[in-house]
CSV table of C-alpha atoms and ligand atoms in Angstrom, one decimal:
chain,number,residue,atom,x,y,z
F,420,UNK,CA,142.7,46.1,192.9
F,421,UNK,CA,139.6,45.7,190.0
F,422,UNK,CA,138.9,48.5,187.7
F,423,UNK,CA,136.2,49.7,189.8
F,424,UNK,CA,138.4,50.6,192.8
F,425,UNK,CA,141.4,51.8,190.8
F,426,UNK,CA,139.1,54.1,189.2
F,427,UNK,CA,137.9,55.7,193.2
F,428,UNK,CA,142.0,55.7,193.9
F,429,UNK,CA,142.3,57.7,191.0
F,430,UNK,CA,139.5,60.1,191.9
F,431,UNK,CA,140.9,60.5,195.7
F,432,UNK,CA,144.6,60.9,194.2
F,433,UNK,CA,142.4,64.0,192.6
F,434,UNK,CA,141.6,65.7,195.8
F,435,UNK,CA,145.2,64.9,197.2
F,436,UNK,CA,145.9,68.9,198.0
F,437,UNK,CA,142.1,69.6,198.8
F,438,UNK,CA,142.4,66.7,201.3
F,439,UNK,CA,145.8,68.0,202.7
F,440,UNK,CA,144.9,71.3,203.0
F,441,UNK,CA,141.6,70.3,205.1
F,442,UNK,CA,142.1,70.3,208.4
F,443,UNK,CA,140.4,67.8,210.4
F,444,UNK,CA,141.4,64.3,212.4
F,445,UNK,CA,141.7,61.5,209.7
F,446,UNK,CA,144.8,60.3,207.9
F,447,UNK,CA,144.6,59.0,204.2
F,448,UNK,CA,144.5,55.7,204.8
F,449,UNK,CA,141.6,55.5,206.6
F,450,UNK,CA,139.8,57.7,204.6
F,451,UNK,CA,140.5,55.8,201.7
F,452,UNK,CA,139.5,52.7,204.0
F,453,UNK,CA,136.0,53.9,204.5
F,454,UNK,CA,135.7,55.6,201.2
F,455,UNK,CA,135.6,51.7,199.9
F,456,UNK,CA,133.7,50.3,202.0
F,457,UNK,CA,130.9,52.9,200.7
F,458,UNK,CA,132.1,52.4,196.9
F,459,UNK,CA,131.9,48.6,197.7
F,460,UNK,CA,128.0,48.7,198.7
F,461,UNK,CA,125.7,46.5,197.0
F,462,UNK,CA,122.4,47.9,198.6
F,463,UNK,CA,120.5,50.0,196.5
F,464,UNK,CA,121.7,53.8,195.7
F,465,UNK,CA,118.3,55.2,196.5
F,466,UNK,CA,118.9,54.7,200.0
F,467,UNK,CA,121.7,57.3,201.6
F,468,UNK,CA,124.6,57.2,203.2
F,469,UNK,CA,124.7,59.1,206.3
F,470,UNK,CA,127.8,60.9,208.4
F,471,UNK,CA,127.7,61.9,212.1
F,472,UNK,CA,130.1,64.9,212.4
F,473,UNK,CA,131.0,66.1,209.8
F,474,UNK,CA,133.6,69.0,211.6
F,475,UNK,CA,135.6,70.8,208.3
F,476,UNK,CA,134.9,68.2,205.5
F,477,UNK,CA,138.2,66.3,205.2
F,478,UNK,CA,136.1,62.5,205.9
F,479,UNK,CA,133.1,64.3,203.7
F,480,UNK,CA,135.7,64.4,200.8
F,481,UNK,CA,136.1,60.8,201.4
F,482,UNK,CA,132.8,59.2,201.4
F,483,UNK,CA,131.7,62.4,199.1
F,484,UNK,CA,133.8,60.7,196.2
F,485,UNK,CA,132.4,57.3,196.4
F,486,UNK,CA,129.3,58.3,197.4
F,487,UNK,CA,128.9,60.5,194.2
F,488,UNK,CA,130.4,57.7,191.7
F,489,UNK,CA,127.7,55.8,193.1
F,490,UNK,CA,125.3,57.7,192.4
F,491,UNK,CA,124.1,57.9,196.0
F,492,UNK,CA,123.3,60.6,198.2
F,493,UNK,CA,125.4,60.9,201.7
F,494,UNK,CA,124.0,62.8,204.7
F,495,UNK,CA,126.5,64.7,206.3
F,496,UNK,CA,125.1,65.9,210.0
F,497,UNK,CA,127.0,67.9,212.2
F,498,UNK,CA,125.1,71.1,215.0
F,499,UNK,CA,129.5,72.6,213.3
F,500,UNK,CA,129.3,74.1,217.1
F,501,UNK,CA,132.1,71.5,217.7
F,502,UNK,CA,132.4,68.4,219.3
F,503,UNK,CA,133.4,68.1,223.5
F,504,UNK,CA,136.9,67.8,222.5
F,505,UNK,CA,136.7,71.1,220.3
F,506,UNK,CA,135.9,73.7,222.9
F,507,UNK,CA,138.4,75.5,224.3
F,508,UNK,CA,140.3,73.7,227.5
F,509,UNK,CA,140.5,70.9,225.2
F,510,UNK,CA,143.3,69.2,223.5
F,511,UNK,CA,141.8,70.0,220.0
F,512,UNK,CA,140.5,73.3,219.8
F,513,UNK,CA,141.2,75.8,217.3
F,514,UNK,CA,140.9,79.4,218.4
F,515,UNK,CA,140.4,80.8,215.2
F,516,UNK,CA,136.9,78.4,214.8
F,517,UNK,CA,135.1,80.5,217.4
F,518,UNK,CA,132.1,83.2,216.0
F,519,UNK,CA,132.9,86.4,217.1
F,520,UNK,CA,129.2,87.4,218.0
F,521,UNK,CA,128.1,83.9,219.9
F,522,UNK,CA,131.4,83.2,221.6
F,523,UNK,CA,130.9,80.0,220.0
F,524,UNK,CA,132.8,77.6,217.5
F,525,UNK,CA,130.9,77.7,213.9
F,526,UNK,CA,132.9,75.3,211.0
F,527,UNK,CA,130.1,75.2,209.0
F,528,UNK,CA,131.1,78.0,206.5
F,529,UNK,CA,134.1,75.9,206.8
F,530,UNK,CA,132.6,73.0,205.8
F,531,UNK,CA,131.0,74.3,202.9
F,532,UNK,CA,133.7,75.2,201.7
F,533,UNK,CA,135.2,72.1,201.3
F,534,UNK,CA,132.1,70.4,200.0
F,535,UNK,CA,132.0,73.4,197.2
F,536,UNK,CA,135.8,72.8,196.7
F,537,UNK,CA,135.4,68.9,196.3
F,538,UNK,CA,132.8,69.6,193.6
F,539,UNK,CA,130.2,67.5,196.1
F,540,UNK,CA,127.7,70.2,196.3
F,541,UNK,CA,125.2,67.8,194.1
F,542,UNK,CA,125.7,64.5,196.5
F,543,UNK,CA,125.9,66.1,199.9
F,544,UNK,CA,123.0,66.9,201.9
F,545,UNK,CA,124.1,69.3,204.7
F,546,UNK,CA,122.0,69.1,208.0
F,547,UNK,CA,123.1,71.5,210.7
F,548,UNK,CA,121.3,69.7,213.8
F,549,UNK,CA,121.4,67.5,217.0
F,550,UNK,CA,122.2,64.2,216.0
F,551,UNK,CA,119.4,63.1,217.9
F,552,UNK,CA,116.6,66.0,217.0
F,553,UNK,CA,117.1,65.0,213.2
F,554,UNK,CA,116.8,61.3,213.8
F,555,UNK,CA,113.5,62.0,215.0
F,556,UNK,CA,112.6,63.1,211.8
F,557,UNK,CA,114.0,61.0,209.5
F,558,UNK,CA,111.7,57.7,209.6
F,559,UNK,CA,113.6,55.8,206.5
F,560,UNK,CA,116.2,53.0,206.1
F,561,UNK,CA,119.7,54.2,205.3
F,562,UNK,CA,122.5,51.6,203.6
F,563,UNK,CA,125.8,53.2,205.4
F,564,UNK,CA,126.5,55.0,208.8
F,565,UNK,CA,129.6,56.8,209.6
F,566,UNK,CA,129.8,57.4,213.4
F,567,UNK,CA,132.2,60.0,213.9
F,568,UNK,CA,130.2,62.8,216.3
F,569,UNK,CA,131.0,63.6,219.7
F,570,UNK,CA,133.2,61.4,222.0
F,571,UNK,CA,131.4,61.5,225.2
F,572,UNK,CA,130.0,59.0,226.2
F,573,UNK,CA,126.4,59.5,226.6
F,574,UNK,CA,126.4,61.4,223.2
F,575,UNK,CA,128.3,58.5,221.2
F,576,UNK,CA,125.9,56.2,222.5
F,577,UNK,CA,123.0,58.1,221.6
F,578,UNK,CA,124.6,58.1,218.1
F,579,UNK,CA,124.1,54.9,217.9
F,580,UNK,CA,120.7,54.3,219.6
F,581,UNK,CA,119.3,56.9,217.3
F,582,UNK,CA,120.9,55.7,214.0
F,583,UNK,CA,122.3,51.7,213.9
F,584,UNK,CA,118.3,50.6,213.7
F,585,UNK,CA,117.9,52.5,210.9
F,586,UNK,CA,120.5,50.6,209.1
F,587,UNK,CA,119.2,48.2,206.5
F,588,UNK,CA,120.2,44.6,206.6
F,589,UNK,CA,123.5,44.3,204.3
F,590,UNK,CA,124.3,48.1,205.0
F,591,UNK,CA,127.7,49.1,206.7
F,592,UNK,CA,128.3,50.7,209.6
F,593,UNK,CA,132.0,52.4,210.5
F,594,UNK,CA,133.0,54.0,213.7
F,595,UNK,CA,136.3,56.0,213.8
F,596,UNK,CA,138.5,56.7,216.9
F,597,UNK,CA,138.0,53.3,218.6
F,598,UNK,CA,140.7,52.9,221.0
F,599,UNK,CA,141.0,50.2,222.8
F,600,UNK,CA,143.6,51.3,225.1
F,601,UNK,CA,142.3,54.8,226.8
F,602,UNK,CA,145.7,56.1,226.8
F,603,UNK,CA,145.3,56.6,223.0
F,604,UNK,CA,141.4,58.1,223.2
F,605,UNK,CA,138.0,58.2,224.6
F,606,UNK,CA,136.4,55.2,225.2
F,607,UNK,CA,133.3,55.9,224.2
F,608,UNK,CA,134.2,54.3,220.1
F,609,UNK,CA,135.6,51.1,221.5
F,610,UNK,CA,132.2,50.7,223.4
F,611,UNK,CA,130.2,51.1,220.2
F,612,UNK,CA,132.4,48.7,218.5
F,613,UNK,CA,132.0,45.9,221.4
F,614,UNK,CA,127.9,46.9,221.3
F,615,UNK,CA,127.7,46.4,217.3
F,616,UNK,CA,129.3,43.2,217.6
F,617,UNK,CA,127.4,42.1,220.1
F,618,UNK,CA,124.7,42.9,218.5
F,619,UNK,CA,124.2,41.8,215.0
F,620,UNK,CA,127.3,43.4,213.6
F,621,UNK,CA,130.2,41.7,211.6
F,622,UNK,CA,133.7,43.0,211.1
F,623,UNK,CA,134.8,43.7,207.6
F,624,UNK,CA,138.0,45.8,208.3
F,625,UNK,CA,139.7,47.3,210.6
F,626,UNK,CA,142.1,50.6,209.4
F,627,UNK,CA,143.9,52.5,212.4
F,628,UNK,CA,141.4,53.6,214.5
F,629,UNK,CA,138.3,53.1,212.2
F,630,UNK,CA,135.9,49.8,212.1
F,631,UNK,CA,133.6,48.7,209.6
F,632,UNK,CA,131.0,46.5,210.0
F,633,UNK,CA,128.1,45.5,208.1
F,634,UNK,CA,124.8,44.0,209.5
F,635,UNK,CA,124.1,40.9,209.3
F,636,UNK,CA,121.5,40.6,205.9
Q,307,MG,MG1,137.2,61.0,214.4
């Protein structure tokens, strides 16, 4: 481990209880996994970083940190209304996450929370939309994509469609929950994968279920 890298350990060791107390779908390992492969980027800092679901913070924390001792912004995007698997029926839904006026799930106070908690209020940019409505509106190149919004399989590819173009060359692109046996998950990750690498895509790591990948400069 270099200096650099011991010195993002040591601020992640930091958040331990903030990170254990946060619920969400992401054990340490790979959040320390994609938290490097932000810290490690060479491209310029001016240009974000950008996370698809975002759900109650605990990956935010991750690429938060690095993000911040990087002096780069990160983009965490998320409708908080829940992803497919959220709702209620579903294997991961929390009851107490639903508004009582809409009848609907809401973690964005949630998620606030633990950005205001992780002291990241300064380096994350909260946008509470459609994946695909706020593409539309942000024209610019972004050095590092987190895929991590819904599951299904019309919306993960859409997640893609709208976002892996607006990757710079060099930039880095990780996908979490790809399974490739559908016993263990949705497909929908493991498709994403097979599409980046067909496409112009290289493997960097692979950490449980998360990928990284950077585009070929
Ligand atoms: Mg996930």
């Amino acid at each position: 481990m270099n200096k650099t890298s011991s010195s993002l350990a040591k601020a992640l060791l930091a958040q331990t209880d903030l990170i254990n107390s946060t619920n969400g779908f992401m054990p340490f390992h790979e959040g320390e996994a994609l938290a490097e492969s932000l810290f490690n980027l060479g491209l310029n800092s001016a240009m974000p970083a950008v996370e698809i679901g975002s759900y109650q913070g605990l990956s935010t924390i991750f690429l938060g940190l690095a993000a911040k001792m990087t002096d780069r912004a990160l983009i965490a995007l998320d409708h908080h209304r829940g992803s497919e698997e959220n709702q209620a029926g579903w294997q991961f839904h929390d009851s107490s996450l639903v508004e009582q006026v809409s009848n609907r799930m809401d973690t964005l106070y949630l998620f606030r929370r633990t950005i205001d908690l992780a002291d990241l209020e300064k380096t994350v940019v909260i946008v509470v939309a459609e994946s695909s409505a706020f593409a539309r509106l942000y024209p610019g190149e972004i050095a590092y994509l987190f895929i991590d919004g819904g599951h299904a399989r019309d919306i993960a590819h859409s997640d893609y469609d709208n976002w892996a173009p607006k990757l710079a060359e060099g930039g880095v692109m990780a996908i979490h929950d790809v399974f490739m046996n559908i016993s263990e998950g949705g497909r929908a990750p493991y498709e994403l994968y097979l599409r980046a690498l067909s496409d112009n895509f290289v493997e960097l790591r692979s950490e449980g279920s998360l990928r990284i990948m950077q585009k070929a400069p």
